[in-house]
GROMACS .gro file of C-alpha atoms in nm:
model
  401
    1UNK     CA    1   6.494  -8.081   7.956
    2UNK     CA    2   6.419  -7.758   7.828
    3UNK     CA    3   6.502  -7.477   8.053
    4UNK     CA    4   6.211  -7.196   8.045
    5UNK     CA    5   6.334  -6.888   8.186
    6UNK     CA    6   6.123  -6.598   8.294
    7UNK     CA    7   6.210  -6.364   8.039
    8UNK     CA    8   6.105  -6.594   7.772
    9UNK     CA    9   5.765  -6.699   7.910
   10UNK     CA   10   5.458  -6.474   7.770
   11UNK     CA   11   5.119  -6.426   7.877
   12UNK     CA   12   4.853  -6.398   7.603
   13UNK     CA   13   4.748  -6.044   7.700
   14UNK     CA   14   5.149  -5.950   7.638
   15UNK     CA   15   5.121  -6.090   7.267
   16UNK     CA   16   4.790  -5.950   7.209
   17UNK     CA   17   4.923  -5.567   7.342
   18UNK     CA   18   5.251  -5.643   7.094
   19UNK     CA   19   5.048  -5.734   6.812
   20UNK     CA   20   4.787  -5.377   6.868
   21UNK     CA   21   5.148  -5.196   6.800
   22UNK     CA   22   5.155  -5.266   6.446
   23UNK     CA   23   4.877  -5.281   6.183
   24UNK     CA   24   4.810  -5.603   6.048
   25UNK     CA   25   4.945  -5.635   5.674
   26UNK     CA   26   4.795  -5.823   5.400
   27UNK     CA   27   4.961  -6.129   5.514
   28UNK     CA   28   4.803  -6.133   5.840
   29UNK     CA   29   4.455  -6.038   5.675
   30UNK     CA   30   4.247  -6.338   5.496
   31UNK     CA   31   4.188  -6.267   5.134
   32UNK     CA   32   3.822  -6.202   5.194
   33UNK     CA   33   3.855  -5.920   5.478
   34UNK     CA   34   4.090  -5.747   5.266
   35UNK     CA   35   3.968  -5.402   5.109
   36UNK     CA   36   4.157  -5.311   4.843
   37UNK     CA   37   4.141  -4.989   4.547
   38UNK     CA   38   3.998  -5.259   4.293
   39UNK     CA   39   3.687  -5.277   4.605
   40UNK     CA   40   3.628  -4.965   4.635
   41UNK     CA   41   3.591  -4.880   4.265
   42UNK     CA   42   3.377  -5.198   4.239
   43UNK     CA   43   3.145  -5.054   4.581
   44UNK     CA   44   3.164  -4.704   4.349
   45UNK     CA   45   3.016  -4.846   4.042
   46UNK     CA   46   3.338  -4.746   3.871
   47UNK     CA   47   3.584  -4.585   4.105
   48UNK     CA   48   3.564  -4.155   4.018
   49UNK     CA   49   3.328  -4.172   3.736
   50UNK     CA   50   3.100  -4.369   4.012
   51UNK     CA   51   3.150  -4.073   4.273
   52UNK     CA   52   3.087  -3.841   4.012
   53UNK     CA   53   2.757  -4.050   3.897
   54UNK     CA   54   2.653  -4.027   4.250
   55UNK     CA   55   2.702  -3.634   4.297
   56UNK     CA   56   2.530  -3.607   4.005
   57UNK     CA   57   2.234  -3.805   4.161
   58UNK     CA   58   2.206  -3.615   4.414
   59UNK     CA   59   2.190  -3.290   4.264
   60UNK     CA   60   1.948  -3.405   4.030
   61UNK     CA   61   1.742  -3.512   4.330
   62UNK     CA   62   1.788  -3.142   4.489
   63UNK     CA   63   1.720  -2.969   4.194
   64UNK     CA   64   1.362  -3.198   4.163
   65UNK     CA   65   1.299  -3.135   4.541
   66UNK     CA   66   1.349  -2.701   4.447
   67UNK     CA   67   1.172  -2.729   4.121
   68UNK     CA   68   0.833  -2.908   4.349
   69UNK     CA   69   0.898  -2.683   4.554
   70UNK     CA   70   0.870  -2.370   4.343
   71UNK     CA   71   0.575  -2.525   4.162
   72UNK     CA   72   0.370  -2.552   4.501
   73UNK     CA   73   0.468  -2.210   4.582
   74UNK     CA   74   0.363  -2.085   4.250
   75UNK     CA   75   0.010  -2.287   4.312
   76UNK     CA   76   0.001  -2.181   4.669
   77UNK     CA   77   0.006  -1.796   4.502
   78UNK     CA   78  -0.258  -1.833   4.260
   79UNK     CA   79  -0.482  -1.952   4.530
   80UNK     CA   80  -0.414  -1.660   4.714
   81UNK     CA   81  -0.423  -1.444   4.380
   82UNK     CA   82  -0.774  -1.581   4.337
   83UNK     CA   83  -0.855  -1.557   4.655
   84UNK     CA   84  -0.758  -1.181   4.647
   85UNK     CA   85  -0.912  -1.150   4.313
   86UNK     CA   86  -1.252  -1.254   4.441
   87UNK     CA   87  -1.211  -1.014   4.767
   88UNK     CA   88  -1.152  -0.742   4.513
   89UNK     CA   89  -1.431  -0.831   4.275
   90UNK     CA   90  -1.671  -0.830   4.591
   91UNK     CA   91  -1.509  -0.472   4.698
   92UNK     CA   92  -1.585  -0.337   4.389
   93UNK     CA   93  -1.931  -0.460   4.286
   94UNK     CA   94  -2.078  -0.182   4.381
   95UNK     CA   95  -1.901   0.057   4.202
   96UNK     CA   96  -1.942  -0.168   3.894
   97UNK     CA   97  -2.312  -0.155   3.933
   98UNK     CA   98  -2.292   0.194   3.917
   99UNK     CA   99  -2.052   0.251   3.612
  100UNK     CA  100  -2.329   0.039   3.446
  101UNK     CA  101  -2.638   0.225   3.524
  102UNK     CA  102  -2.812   0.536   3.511
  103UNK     CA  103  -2.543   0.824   3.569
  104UNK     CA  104  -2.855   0.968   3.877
  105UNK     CA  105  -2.802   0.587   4.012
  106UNK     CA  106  -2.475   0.586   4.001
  107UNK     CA  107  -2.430   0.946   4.149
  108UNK     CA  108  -2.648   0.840   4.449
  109UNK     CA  109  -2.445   0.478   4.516
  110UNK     CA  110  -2.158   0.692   4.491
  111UNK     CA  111  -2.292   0.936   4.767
  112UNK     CA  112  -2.409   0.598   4.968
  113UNK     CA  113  -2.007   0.479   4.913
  114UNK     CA  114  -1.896   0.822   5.057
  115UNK     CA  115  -2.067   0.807   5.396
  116UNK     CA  116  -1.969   0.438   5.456
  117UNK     CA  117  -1.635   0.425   5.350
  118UNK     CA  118  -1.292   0.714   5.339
  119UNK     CA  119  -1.332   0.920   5.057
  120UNK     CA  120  -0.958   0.809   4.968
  121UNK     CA  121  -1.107   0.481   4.943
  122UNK     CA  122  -1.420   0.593   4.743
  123UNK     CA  123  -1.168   0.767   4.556
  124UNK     CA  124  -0.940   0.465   4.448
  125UNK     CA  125  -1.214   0.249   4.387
  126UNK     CA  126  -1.351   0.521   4.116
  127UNK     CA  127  -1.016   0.510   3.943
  128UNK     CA  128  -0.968   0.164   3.950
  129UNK     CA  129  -1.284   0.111   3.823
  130UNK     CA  130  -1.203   0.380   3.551
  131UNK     CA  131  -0.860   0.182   3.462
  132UNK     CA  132  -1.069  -0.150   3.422
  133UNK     CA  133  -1.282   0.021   3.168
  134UNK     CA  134  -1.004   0.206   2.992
  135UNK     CA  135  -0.786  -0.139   2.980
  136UNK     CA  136  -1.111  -0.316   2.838
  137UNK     CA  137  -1.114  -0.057   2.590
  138UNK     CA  138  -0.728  -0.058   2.492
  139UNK     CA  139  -0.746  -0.420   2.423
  140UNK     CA  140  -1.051  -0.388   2.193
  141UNK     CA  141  -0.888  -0.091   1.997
  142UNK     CA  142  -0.552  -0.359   2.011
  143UNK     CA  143  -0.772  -0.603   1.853
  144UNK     CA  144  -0.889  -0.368   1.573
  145UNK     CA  145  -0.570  -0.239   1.497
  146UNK     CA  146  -0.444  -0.561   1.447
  147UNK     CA  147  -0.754  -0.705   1.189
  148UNK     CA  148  -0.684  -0.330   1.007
  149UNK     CA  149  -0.302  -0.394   0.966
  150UNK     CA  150  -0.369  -0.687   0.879
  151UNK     CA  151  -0.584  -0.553   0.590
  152UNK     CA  152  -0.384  -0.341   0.530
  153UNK     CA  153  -0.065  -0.573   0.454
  154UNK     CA  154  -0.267  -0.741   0.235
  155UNK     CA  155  -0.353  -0.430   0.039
  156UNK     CA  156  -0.016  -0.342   0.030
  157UNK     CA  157   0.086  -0.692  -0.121
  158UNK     CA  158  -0.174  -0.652  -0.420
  159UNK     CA  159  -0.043  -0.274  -0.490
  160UNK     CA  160   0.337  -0.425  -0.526
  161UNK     CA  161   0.226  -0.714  -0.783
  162UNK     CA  162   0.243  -0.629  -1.143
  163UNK     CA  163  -0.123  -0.826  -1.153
  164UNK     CA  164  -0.394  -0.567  -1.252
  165UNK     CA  165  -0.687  -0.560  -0.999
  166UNK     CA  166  -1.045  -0.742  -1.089
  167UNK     CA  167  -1.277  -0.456  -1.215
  168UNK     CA  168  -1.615  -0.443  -1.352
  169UNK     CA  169  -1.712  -0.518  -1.733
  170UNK     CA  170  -1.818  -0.148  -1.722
  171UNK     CA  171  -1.613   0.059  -1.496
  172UNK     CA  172  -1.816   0.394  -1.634
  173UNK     CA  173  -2.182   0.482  -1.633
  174UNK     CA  174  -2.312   0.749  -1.877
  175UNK     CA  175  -2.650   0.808  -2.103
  176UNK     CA  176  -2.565   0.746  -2.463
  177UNK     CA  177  -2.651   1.033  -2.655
  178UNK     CA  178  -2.847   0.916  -3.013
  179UNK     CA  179  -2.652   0.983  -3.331
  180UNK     CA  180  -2.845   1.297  -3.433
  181UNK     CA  181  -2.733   1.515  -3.124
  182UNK     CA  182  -2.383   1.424  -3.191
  183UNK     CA  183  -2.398   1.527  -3.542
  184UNK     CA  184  -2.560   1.901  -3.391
  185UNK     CA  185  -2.252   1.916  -3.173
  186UNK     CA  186  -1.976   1.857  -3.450
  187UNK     CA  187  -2.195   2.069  -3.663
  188UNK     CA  188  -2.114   2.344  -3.433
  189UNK     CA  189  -1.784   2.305  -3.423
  190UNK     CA  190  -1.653   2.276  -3.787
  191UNK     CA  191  -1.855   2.570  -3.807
  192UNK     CA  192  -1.618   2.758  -3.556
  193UNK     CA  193  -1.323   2.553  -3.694
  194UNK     CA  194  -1.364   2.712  -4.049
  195UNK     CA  195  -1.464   3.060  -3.929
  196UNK     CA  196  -1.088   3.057  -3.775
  197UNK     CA  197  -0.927   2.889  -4.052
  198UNK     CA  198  -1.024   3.207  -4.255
  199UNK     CA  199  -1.027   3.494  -3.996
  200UNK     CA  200  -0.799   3.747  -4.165
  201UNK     CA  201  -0.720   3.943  -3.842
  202UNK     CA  202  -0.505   3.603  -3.672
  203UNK     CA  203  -0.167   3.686  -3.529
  204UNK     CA  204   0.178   3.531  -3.562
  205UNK     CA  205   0.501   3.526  -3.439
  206UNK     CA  206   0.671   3.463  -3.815
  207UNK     CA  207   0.909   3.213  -3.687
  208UNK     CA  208   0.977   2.872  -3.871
  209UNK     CA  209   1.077   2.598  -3.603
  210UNK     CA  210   1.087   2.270  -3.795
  211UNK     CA  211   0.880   2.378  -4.072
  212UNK     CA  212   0.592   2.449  -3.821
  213UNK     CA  213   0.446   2.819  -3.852
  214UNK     CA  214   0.203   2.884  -3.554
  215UNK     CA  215  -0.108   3.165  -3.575
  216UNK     CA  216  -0.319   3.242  -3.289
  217UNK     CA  217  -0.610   3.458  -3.198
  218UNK     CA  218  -0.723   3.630  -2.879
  219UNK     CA  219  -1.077   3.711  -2.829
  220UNK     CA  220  -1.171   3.821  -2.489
  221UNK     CA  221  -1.085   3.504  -2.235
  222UNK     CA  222  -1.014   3.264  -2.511
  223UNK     CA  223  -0.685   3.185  -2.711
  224UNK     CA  224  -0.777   3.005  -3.028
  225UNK     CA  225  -0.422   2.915  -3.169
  226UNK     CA  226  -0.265   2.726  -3.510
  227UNK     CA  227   0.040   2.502  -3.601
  228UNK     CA  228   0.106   2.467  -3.974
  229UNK     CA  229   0.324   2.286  -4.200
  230UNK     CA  230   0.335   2.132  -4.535
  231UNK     CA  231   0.420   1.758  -4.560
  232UNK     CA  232   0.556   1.659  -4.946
  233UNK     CA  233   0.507   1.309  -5.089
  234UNK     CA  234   0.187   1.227  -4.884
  235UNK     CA  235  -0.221   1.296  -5.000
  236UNK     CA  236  -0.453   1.479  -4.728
  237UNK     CA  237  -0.667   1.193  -4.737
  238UNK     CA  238  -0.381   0.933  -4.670
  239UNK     CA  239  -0.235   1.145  -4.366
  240UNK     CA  240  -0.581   1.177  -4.243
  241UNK     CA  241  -0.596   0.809  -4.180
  242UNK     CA  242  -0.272   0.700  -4.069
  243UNK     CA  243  -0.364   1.023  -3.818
  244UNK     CA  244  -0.732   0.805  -3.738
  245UNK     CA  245  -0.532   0.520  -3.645
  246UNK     CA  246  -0.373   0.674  -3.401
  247UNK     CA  247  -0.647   0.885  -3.224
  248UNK     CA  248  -0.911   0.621  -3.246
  249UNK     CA  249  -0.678   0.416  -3.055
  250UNK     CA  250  -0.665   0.463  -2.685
  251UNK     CA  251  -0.341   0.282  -2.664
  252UNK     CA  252  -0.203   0.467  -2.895
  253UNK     CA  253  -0.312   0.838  -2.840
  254UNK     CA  254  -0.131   0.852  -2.535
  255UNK     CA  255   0.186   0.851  -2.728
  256UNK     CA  256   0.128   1.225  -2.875
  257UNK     CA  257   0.125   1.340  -2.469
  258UNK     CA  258   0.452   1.405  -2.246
  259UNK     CA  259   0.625   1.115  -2.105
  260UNK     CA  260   0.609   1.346  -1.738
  261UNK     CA  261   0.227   1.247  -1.784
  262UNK     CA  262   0.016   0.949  -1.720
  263UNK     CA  263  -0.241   0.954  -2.001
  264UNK     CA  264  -0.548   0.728  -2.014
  265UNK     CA  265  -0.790   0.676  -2.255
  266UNK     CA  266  -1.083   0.475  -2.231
  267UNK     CA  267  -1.343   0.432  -2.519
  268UNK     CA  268  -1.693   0.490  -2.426
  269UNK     CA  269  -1.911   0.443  -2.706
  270UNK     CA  270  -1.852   0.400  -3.123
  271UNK     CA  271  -2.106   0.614  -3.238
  272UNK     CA  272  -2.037   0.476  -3.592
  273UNK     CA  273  -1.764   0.409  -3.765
  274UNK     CA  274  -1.648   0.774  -3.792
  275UNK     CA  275  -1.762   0.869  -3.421
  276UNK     CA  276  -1.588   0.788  -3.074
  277UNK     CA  277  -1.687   0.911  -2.720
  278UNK     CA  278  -1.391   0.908  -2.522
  279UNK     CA  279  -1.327   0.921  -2.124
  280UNK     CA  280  -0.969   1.066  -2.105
  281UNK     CA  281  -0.766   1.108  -1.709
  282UNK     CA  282  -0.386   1.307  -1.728
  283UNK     CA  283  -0.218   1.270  -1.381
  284UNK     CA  284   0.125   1.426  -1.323
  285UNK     CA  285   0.404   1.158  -1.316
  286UNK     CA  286   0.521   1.341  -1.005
  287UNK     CA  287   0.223   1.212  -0.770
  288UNK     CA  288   0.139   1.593  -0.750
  289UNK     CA  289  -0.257   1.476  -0.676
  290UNK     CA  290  -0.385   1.674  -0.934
  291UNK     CA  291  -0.599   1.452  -1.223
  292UNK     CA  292  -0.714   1.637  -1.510
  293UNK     CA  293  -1.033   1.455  -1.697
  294UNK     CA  294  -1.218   1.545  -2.000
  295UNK     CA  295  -1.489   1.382  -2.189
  296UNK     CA  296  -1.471   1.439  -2.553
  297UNK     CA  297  -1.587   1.336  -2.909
  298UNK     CA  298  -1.378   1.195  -3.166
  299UNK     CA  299  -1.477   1.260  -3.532
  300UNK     CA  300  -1.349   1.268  -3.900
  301UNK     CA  301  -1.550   1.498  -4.134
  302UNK     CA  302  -1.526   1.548  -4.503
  303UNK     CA  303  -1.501   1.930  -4.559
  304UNK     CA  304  -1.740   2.093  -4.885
  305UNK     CA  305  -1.345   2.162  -5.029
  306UNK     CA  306  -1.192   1.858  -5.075
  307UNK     CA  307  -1.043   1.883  -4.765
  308UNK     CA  308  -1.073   1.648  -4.463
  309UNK     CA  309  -1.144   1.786  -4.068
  310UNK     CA  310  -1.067   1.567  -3.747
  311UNK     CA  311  -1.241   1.720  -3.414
  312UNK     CA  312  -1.176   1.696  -3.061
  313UNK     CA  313  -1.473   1.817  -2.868
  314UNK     CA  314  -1.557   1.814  -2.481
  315UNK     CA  315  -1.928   1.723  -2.390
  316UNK     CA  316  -2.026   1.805  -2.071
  317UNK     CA  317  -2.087   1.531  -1.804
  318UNK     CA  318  -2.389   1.646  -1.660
  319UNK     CA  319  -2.538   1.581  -2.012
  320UNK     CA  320  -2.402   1.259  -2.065
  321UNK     CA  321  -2.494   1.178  -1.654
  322UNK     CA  322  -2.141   1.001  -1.659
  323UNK     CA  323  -2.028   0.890  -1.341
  324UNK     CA  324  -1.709   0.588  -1.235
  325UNK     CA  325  -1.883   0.280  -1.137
  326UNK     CA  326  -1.862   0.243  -0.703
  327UNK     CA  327  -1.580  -0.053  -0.762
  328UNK     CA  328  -1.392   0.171  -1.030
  329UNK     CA  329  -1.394   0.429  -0.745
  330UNK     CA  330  -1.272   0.226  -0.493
  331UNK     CA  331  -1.036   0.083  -0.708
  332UNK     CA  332  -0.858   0.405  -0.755
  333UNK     CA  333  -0.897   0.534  -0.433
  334UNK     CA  334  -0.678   0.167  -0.336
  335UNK     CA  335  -0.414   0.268  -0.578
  336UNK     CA  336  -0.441   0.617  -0.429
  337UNK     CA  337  -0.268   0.492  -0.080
  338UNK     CA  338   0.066   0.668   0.008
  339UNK     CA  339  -0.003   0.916  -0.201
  340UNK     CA  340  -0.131   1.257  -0.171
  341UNK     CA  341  -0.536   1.304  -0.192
  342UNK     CA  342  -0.627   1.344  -0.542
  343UNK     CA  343  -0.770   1.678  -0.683
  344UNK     CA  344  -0.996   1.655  -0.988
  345UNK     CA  345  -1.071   1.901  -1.309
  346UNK     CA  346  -1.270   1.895  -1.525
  347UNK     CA  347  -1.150   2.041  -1.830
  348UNK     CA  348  -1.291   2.192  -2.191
  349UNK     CA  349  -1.152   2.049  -2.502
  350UNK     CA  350  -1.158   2.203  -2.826
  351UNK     CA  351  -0.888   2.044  -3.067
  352UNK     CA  352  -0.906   1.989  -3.463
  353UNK     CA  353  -0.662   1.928  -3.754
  354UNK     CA  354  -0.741   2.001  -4.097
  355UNK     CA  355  -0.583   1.845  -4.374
  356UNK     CA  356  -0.595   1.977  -4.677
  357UNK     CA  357  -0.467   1.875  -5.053
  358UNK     CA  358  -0.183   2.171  -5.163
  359UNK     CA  359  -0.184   2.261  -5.501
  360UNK     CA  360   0.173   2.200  -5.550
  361UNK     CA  361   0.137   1.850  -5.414
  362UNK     CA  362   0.131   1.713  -5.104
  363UNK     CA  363  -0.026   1.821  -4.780
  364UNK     CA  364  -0.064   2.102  -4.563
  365UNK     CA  365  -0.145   2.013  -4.188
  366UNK     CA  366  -0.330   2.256  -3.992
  367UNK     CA  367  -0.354   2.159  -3.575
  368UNK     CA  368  -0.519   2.437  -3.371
  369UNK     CA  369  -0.721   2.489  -3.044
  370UNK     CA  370  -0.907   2.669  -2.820
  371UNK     CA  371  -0.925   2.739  -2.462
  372UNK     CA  372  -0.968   3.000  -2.194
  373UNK     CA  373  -0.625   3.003  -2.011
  374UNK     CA  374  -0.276   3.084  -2.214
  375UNK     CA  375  -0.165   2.764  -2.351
  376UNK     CA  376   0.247   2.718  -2.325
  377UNK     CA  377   0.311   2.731  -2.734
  378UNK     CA  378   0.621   2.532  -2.664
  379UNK     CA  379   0.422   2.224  -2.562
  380UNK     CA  380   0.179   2.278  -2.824
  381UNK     CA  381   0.407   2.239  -3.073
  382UNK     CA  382   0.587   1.901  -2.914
  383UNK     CA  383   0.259   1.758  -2.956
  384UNK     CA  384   0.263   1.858  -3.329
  385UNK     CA  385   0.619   1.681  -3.338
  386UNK     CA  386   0.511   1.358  -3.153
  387UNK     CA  387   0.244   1.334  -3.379
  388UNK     CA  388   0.455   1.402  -3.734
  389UNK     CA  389   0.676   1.124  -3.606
  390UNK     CA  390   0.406   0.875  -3.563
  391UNK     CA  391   0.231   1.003  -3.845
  392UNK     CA  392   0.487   1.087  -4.154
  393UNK     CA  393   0.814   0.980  -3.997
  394UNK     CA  394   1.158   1.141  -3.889
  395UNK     CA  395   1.206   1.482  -4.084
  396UNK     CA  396   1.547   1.550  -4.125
  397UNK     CA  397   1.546   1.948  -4.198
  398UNK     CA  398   1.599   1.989  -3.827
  399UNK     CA  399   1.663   2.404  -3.846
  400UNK     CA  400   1.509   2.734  -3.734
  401UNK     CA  401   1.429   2.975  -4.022
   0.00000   0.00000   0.00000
C-alpha cells in the first residue's frame, strides 16, 4: 500500500501557481499557438521590407490627405478672391463710370463721391482706378512690343543672309529724254572739252609720276584739271574701246574707284549704241552716312581730227523727273538699320578722255575734269592708274622724273 504523505500531496491551485512561475516553452505550446520570426514576417508581408512597405503607405496616405487639403484651401481662396473681386468691382463702379465719361460728369460724380465717402477713400479709389488704366495700357504697349520685335528679328534674319532682297523690275523712275536733246547736251560739252584742250594759259606742276604729266586751270570757283601720258604699241581708236568696255559696263566701272568706296552703277537707258544714261551712288566703306549720287551721260564721239572723245556729263534730276521707286526706298532704308541716317548729295559731273593718234606712233591719253571744289590730284591720278591697268596693262617704268 502506497504511503501518501502530506508533503507529497498537491492541490491543483498549487500546480497551477508553480506552473505561472515559468513561461511555457515551445514544448509546452501546440505547434499552432506558437508565434514564431518566420510569423511575423509572413503577418508583415515580408518581415522589414513589409514594415517599411507599410510606413510607406501611410505616408503616402498623409501626404494625399495634405495635398486635398491644400487644394480645398486653395479653392476655398479663390472663392473668397472672387468674392472680394466682385465687392471691389461694385466699390468702384462708380468711379469707372466716371473715368469713361465726360470729364464735367466725371468732375461732378467725383464731387458726389467726396461728400459720401473720406476723401482718403475718394482718394484711393482715384488711384486705383488710375493704376487699372495704366496696367491696361502697359500690357497693350507689351503686346506691341512683342509683334515689333518680332518683326524686327525677322528683318534682322534677311539682312544676315547673303540672299539679295525681291525688288521691282524698275527700281528707278525718270522721263526719257529723246535722242536730239542728248546730242545738244554733249554738243556743249566737247565744245568746252576742246576749248581746254587748247587753252594756252593752263598750269602745271612739271612733275612726271609714272609717265603721267597733270595740267590744270582755275577760273573763278571751278578747277578744270588734266592727266596725260603717251601709251606706245596701241592705236587711239583701239584704246578707246577696250576703255568703252569698261565704262559702259556698270560692273565693271566700279573697278577704276577706291576699294574704301562702295560704287554702284545702274544703267538707265541706251540711248543708242554710243549713248548711256547712268544712275551712279558712292557710299563710304566706313558707314560714315554720307551717299554721294550723280546722274550722268555716257558717250563716245568722233572728234573733226582724227581723234576720238569719251564724256562724262551730269544731267540734272529735276529734268529727267528721276525719282527711286517707293519699294527701292524702302529697301534701302531696311539695309540702312544699325547704321547711321544716311545723308544724300547730289553731285556735278564733268569727266572726259581724249584719245588721240601721236605722230610718232602710238597714243596719247588725255583724262581731265571739272568741278567747283579742289579736287585731291593724288586721287585723280589713282584713277588714271586703275584705269591704265585695266586698260593697257602693268607698266613697268615705275619711276618719278
Amino acid at each position: 500500500m502506497d504511503v501518501i504523505t502530506a508533503g507529497s500531496v498537491r492541490s491543483p491551485q498549487t500546480r497551477v501557481r508553480r506552473q505561472r512561475k515559468h513561461p511555457p516553452t515551445a514544448a509546452d505550446t501546440p505547434p499552432s499557438m506558437v508565434e514564431t520570426p518566420q510569423r511575423l514576417v509572413e503577418a508583415g508581408s515580408g518581415g522589414a521590407p513589409g514594415l517599411a512597405d507599410a510606413k510607406r503607405l501611410k505616408h503616402r496616405e498623409y501626404v494625399k490627405r495634405s495635398y486635398n487639403k491644400k487644394i480645398s484651401t486653395i479653392e476655398a481662396l479663390k472663392t473668397e478672391l472672387e468674392a472680394l473681386e466682385a465687392q471691389y468691382t461694385a466699390m468702384l463702379a462708380t468711379t469707372t463710370r466716371g473715368a469713361e465719361a465726360d470729364p464735367k460728369e466725371e468732375e461732378k460724380q467725383e464731387q458726389e463721391l467726396a461728400g459720401a465717402a473720406p476723401p482718403l477713400l475718394l482718394r484711393y479709389k482715384q488711384l486705383t482706378a488710375a493704376k487699372n488704366r495704366l496696367r491696361e495700357e502697359n500690357d497693350a504697349l507689351y503686346a506691341l512690343n512683342a509683334r515689333r520685335m518680332k518683326t524686327e528679328g525677322r528683318v534682322h534674319q534677311l539682312l544676315r543672309t547673303e540672299t539679295p532682297l525681291p525688288r521691282v523690275a524698275t527700281p528707278f523712275r525718270f522721263r526719257a529724254l529723246p535722242a536730239a536733246e542728248y546730242a545738244q547736251l554733249l554738243v556743249e560739252a566737247r565744245n568746252e572739252v576742246l576749248r581746254f584742250a587748247h587753252a594756252p594759259d593752263k598750269l602745271s606742276s612739271g612733275a612726271r609720276v609714272f609717265g603721267w604729266t597733270d595740267q590744270r586751270q582755275v577760273a573763278g570757283d571751278e578747277l578744270k584739271f588734266a592727266l596725260e601720258k603717251r601709251f606706245a604699241g596701241v592705236s587711239a581708236s583701239e584704246l578707246l574701246q577696250r576703255s568703252w568696255r569698261i565704262f559702259s559696263s556698270p560692273e565693271r566701272f566700279p573697278q577704276v574707284y577706291s576699294a574704301t568706296l562702295r560704287v554702284r552703277f545702274h544703267v538707265l537707258q541706251r540711248v543708242n549704241e554710243d549713248t548711256v544714261l547712268f544712275y551712279r551712288t558712292i557710299e563710304p566703306a566706313d558707314s560714315s552716312g554720307l551717299c554721294v549720287k550723280v546722274l550722268f551721260v555716257l558717250a563716245r564721239l568722233k572728234l573733226d581730227d582724227g581723234g576720238f572723245l569719251l564724256l562724262f556729263r551730269s544731267v540734272d534730276r529735276a529734268r529727267l523727273r528721276f525719282r527711286e521707286d517707293e519699294i527701292h526706298a524702302v529697301v534701302a532704308e531696311t539695309h540702312a538699320l544699325g547704321h547711321r541716317p544716311r545723308d544724300e548729295h547730289w553731285a556735278d559731273k564733268f569727266i572726259w578722255v581724249l584719245f588721240r593718234d601721236h605722230h610718232d606712233g602710238g597714243c596719247a591719253f588725255h583724262f581731265g575734269g571739272a568741278t567747283t571744289t579742289a579736287l585731291w590730284l593724288q586721287e585723280v591720278l589713282f584713277i588714271a592708274l586703275r584705269w591704265e591697268s585695266l586698260a593697257v596693262g602693268p607698266q613697268f617704268a615705275l619711276t618719278v622724273e
